[in-house]
């Protein structure tokens, strides 16, 4: 038997992106930890969104970087892996694991998240019309949705760990 949804779930789901993005307007002070675990993951999220646009519309990078679009695409992908990996590495649910396990789990999580997203985007692109605006809008929407869902999932896992 399925449980009834809680009251206000739709409103909370619709307001959640606004809350997350409002946190970006107040970044932490610069320190080694904030650079490694806030700024680099944030840049990784921006690269993730830019890379999704490239997957949905490969001509977008070629028009901006005619001679080096493959290099730029690879750098965006590298940044997405680095950002997601550092984000996972610093999470509470991995805090007690030995460093080599934390590294292994965070690399695995970053690779699965990013390549799973690429597969989803590549399959979704096929059903969309050959319109740069439609594909770009779907790319940004899909990437932001995946980032928000991933963040919510990791926060949920962290919430199950005793402080």
mmCIF file of C-alpha atoms in Angstrom:
data_model
loop_
_atom_site.group_PDB
_atom_site.id
_atom_site.type_symbol
_atom_site.label_atom_id
_atom_site.label_comp_id
_atom_site.label_asym_id
_atom_site.label_seq_id
_atom_site.Cartn_x
_atom_site.Cartn_y
_atom_site.Cartn_z
ATOM 1 C CA UNK A 1 0.000 0.000 0.000
ATOM 2 C CA UNK A 2 1.478 3.345 -1.034
ATOM 3 C CA UNK A 3 1.688 6.013 1.599
ATOM 4 C CA UNK A 4 -0.123 9.284 1.120
ATOM 5 C CA UNK A 5 2.058 12.222 0.112
ATOM 6 C CA UNK A 6 2.670 14.753 2.854
ATOM 7 C CA UNK A 7 0.840 18.042 2.642
ATOM 8 C CA UNK A 8 2.913 20.775 1.074
ATOM 9 C CA UNK A 9 5.251 18.384 -0.772
ATOM 10 C CA UNK A 10 4.536 20.014 -4.128
ATOM 11 C CA UNK A 11 5.113 23.493 -2.735
ATOM 12 C CA UNK A 12 8.333 22.332 -1.067
ATOM 13 C CA UNK A 13 9.526 20.704 -4.299
ATOM 14 C CA UNK A 14 8.794 23.845 -6.287
ATOM 15 C CA UNK A 15 10.494 26.127 -3.741
ATOM 16 C CA UNK A 16 13.546 23.906 -3.207
ATOM 17 C CA UNK A 17 15.517 25.179 -6.245
ATOM 18 C CA UNK A 18 14.960 28.766 -5.107
ATOM 19 C CA UNK A 19 16.329 27.944 -1.647
ATOM 20 C CA UNK A 20 19.366 26.161 -3.095
ATOM 21 C CA UNK A 21 20.187 28.974 -5.496
ATOM 22 C CA UNK A 22 19.716 31.606 -2.794
ATOM 23 C CA UNK A 23 22.505 29.864 -0.854
ATOM 24 C CA UNK A 24 24.792 30.536 -3.819
ATOM 25 C CA UNK A 25 24.330 34.269 -3.288
ATOM 26 C CA UNK A 26 26.065 34.005 0.091
ATOM 27 C CA UNK A 27 29.228 31.942 -0.517
ATOM 28 C CA UNK A 28 31.544 31.079 2.380
ATOM 29 C CA UNK A 29 34.758 32.978 3.082
ATOM 30 C CA UNK A 30 37.804 31.780 1.176
ATOM 31 C CA UNK A 31 39.700 29.031 2.954
ATOM 32 C CA UNK A 32 41.252 25.754 1.896
ATOM 33 C CA UNK A 33 38.135 23.836 2.922
ATOM 34 C CA UNK A 34 35.715 26.240 1.242
ATOM 35 C CA UNK A 35 37.739 26.143 -1.983
ATOM 36 C CA UNK A 36 37.924 22.338 -1.996
ATOM 37 C CA UNK A 37 34.429 21.563 -0.787
ATOM 38 C CA UNK A 38 32.277 24.525 -1.877
ATOM 39 C CA UNK A 39 33.829 26.532 -4.733
ATOM 40 C CA UNK A 40 35.216 23.615 -6.778
ATOM 41 C CA UNK A 41 31.972 21.587 -6.462
ATOM 42 C CA UNK A 42 30.027 24.740 -7.400
ATOM 43 C CA UNK A 43 32.243 25.191 -10.484
ATOM 44 C CA UNK A 44 31.732 21.490 -11.190
ATOM 45 C CA UNK A 45 27.971 22.046 -11.183
ATOM 46 C CA UNK A 46 28.338 24.931 -13.625
ATOM 47 C CA UNK A 47 30.563 22.752 -15.841
ATOM 48 C CA UNK A 48 28.004 19.952 -15.579
ATOM 49 C CA UNK A 49 25.290 22.273 -16.902
ATOM 50 C CA UNK A 50 27.544 23.600 -19.677
ATOM 51 C CA UNK A 51 28.493 20.032 -20.625
ATOM 52 C CA UNK A 52 24.815 19.066 -20.810
ATOM 53 C CA UNK A 53 24.276 21.868 -23.323
ATOM 54 C CA UNK A 54 27.198 20.476 -25.332
ATOM 55 C CA UNK A 55 25.687 16.971 -25.319
ATOM 56 C CA UNK A 56 22.260 18.215 -26.399
ATOM 57 C CA UNK A 57 23.701 20.629 -28.975
ATOM 58 C CA UNK A 58 27.340 19.876 -29.935
ATOM 59 C CA UNK A 59 27.455 22.864 -32.289
ATOM 60 C CA UNK A 60 27.212 25.233 -29.307
ATOM 61 C CA UNK A 61 30.826 24.696 -28.222
ATOM 62 C CA UNK A 62 32.062 24.560 -31.808
ATOM 63 C CA UNK A 63 30.630 28.023 -32.433
ATOM 64 C CA UNK A 64 32.328 29.449 -29.319
ATOM 65 C CA UNK A 65 35.631 27.585 -29.679
ATOM 66 C CA UNK A 66 36.095 26.679 -33.366
ATOM 67 C CA UNK A 67 39.604 25.239 -32.936
ATOM 68 C CA UNK A 68 39.389 23.685 -29.495
ATOM 69 C CA UNK A 69 35.847 22.555 -28.824
ATOM 70 C CA UNK A 70 36.891 18.955 -28.004
ATOM 71 C CA UNK A 71 39.459 20.204 -25.514
ATOM 72 C CA UNK A 72 36.875 22.489 -23.888
ATOM 73 C CA UNK A 73 34.330 19.655 -23.732
ATOM 74 C CA UNK A 74 36.904 17.385 -22.076
ATOM 75 C CA UNK A 75 37.786 20.110 -19.560
ATOM 76 C CA UNK A 76 34.098 20.585 -18.726
ATOM 77 C CA UNK A 77 33.759 16.839 -18.168
ATOM 78 C CA UNK A 78 36.912 16.794 -16.023
ATOM 79 C CA UNK A 79 35.535 19.666 -13.927
ATOM 80 C CA UNK A 80 32.236 17.826 -13.435
ATOM 81 C CA UNK A 81 34.114 14.760 -12.170
ATOM 82 C CA UNK A 82 36.326 16.844 -9.887
ATOM 83 C CA UNK A 83 33.414 18.849 -8.483
ATOM 84 C CA UNK A 84 31.187 15.837 -7.855
ATOM 85 C CA UNK A 85 34.070 13.834 -6.405
ATOM 86 C CA UNK A 86 35.092 16.551 -3.949
ATOM 87 C CA UNK A 87 31.451 17.127 -3.028
ATOM 88 C CA UNK A 88 31.025 13.449 -2.140
ATOM 89 C CA UNK A 89 34.437 13.136 -0.473
ATOM 90 C CA UNK A 90 33.527 15.722 2.158
ATOM 91 C CA UNK A 91 30.076 14.391 3.042
ATOM 92 C CA UNK A 92 29.180 13.282 6.565
ATOM 93 C CA UNK A 93 28.268 9.710 5.600
ATOM 94 C CA UNK A 94 31.854 9.125 4.399
ATOM 95 C CA UNK A 95 33.587 10.956 7.247
ATOM 96 C CA UNK A 96 34.432 7.842 9.271
ATOM 97 C CA UNK A 97 35.632 5.789 6.302
ATOM 98 C CA UNK A 98 39.385 5.455 5.754
ATOM 99 C CA UNK A 99 40.726 8.012 3.280
ATOM 100 C CA UNK A 100 41.377 5.462 0.529
ATOM 101 C CA UNK A 101 37.759 4.255 0.773
ATOM 102 C CA UNK A 102 36.445 7.830 0.805
ATOM 103 C CA UNK A 103 38.478 8.487 -2.338
ATOM 104 C CA UNK A 104 37.294 5.292 -4.023
ATOM 105 C CA UNK A 105 33.620 5.913 -3.168
ATOM 106 C CA UNK A 106 33.704 9.559 -4.217
ATOM 107 C CA UNK A 107 35.412 8.776 -7.548
ATOM 108 C CA UNK A 108 32.921 5.975 -8.172
ATOM 109 C CA UNK A 109 29.953 8.203 -7.293
ATOM 110 C CA UNK A 110 31.204 11.045 -9.487
ATOM 111 C CA UNK A 111 31.822 8.776 -12.484
ATOM 112 C CA UNK A 112 28.477 6.973 -12.170
ATOM 113 C CA UNK A 113 26.587 10.254 -11.736
ATOM 114 C CA UNK A 114 28.292 11.978 -14.665
ATOM 115 C CA UNK A 115 28.289 9.109 -17.147
ATOM 116 C CA UNK A 116 24.749 8.139 -16.173
ATOM 117 C CA UNK A 117 23.721 11.721 -16.883
ATOM 118 C CA UNK A 118 25.499 11.677 -20.242
ATOM 119 C CA UNK A 119 23.645 8.493 -21.184
ATOM 120 C CA UNK A 120 20.319 10.038 -20.159
ATOM 121 C CA UNK A 121 21.067 13.221 -22.126
ATOM 122 C CA UNK A 122 22.155 11.316 -25.236
ATOM 123 C CA UNK A 123 18.984 9.219 -25.188
ATOM 124 C CA UNK A 124 16.787 12.266 -24.518
ATOM 125 C CA UNK A 125 18.376 14.293 -27.306
ATOM 126 C CA UNK A 126 17.122 11.831 -29.919
ATOM 127 C CA UNK A 127 13.456 12.609 -29.243
ATOM 128 C CA UNK A 128 13.869 16.394 -29.318
ATOM 129 C CA UNK A 129 13.511 18.538 -32.435
ATOM 130 C CA UNK A 130 16.606 19.990 -34.123
ATOM 131 C CA UNK A 131 16.102 23.342 -32.422
ATOM 132 C CA UNK A 132 18.980 24.839 -30.425
ATOM 133 C CA UNK A 133 16.682 26.700 -28.007
ATOM 134 C CA UNK A 134 14.525 23.660 -27.253
ATOM 135 C CA UNK A 135 17.555 21.441 -26.761
ATOM 136 C CA UNK A 136 19.367 24.059 -24.710
ATOM 137 C CA UNK A 137 16.354 24.563 -22.454
ATOM 138 C CA UNK A 138 15.996 20.821 -21.960
ATOM 139 C CA UNK A 139 19.731 20.531 -21.263
ATOM 140 C CA UNK A 140 19.706 23.206 -18.577
ATOM 141 C CA UNK A 141 16.470 21.890 -17.038
ATOM 142 C CA UNK A 142 17.687 18.291 -17.002
ATOM 143 C CA UNK A 143 21.087 19.159 -15.561
ATOM 144 C CA UNK A 144 19.665 21.378 -12.819
ATOM 145 C CA UNK A 145 17.094 18.715 -11.949
ATOM 146 C CA UNK A 146 19.793 16.037 -11.724
ATOM 147 C CA UNK A 147 22.014 18.269 -9.572
ATOM 148 C CA UNK A 148 19.162 19.117 -7.207
ATOM 149 C CA UNK A 149 18.007 15.501 -6.927
ATOM 150 C CA UNK A 150 21.582 14.348 -6.328
ATOM 151 C CA UNK A 151 22.066 16.987 -3.646
ATOM 152 C CA UNK A 152 18.788 16.045 -1.971
ATOM 153 C CA UNK A 153 19.745 12.347 -2.053
ATOM 154 C CA UNK A 154 23.149 12.933 -0.459
ATOM 155 C CA UNK A 155 21.588 15.205 2.171
ATOM 156 C CA UNK A 156 19.095 12.425 2.956
ATOM 157 C CA UNK A 157 21.884 9.852 3.331
ATOM 158 C CA UNK A 158 23.826 12.274 5.537
ATOM 159 C CA UNK A 159 20.746 12.856 7.695
ATOM 160 C CA UNK A 160 20.733 9.165 8.651
ATOM 161 C CA UNK A 161 24.186 9.472 10.212
ATOM 162 C CA UNK A 162 24.307 10.366 13.893
ATOM 163 C CA UNK A 163 26.262 13.518 14.647
#
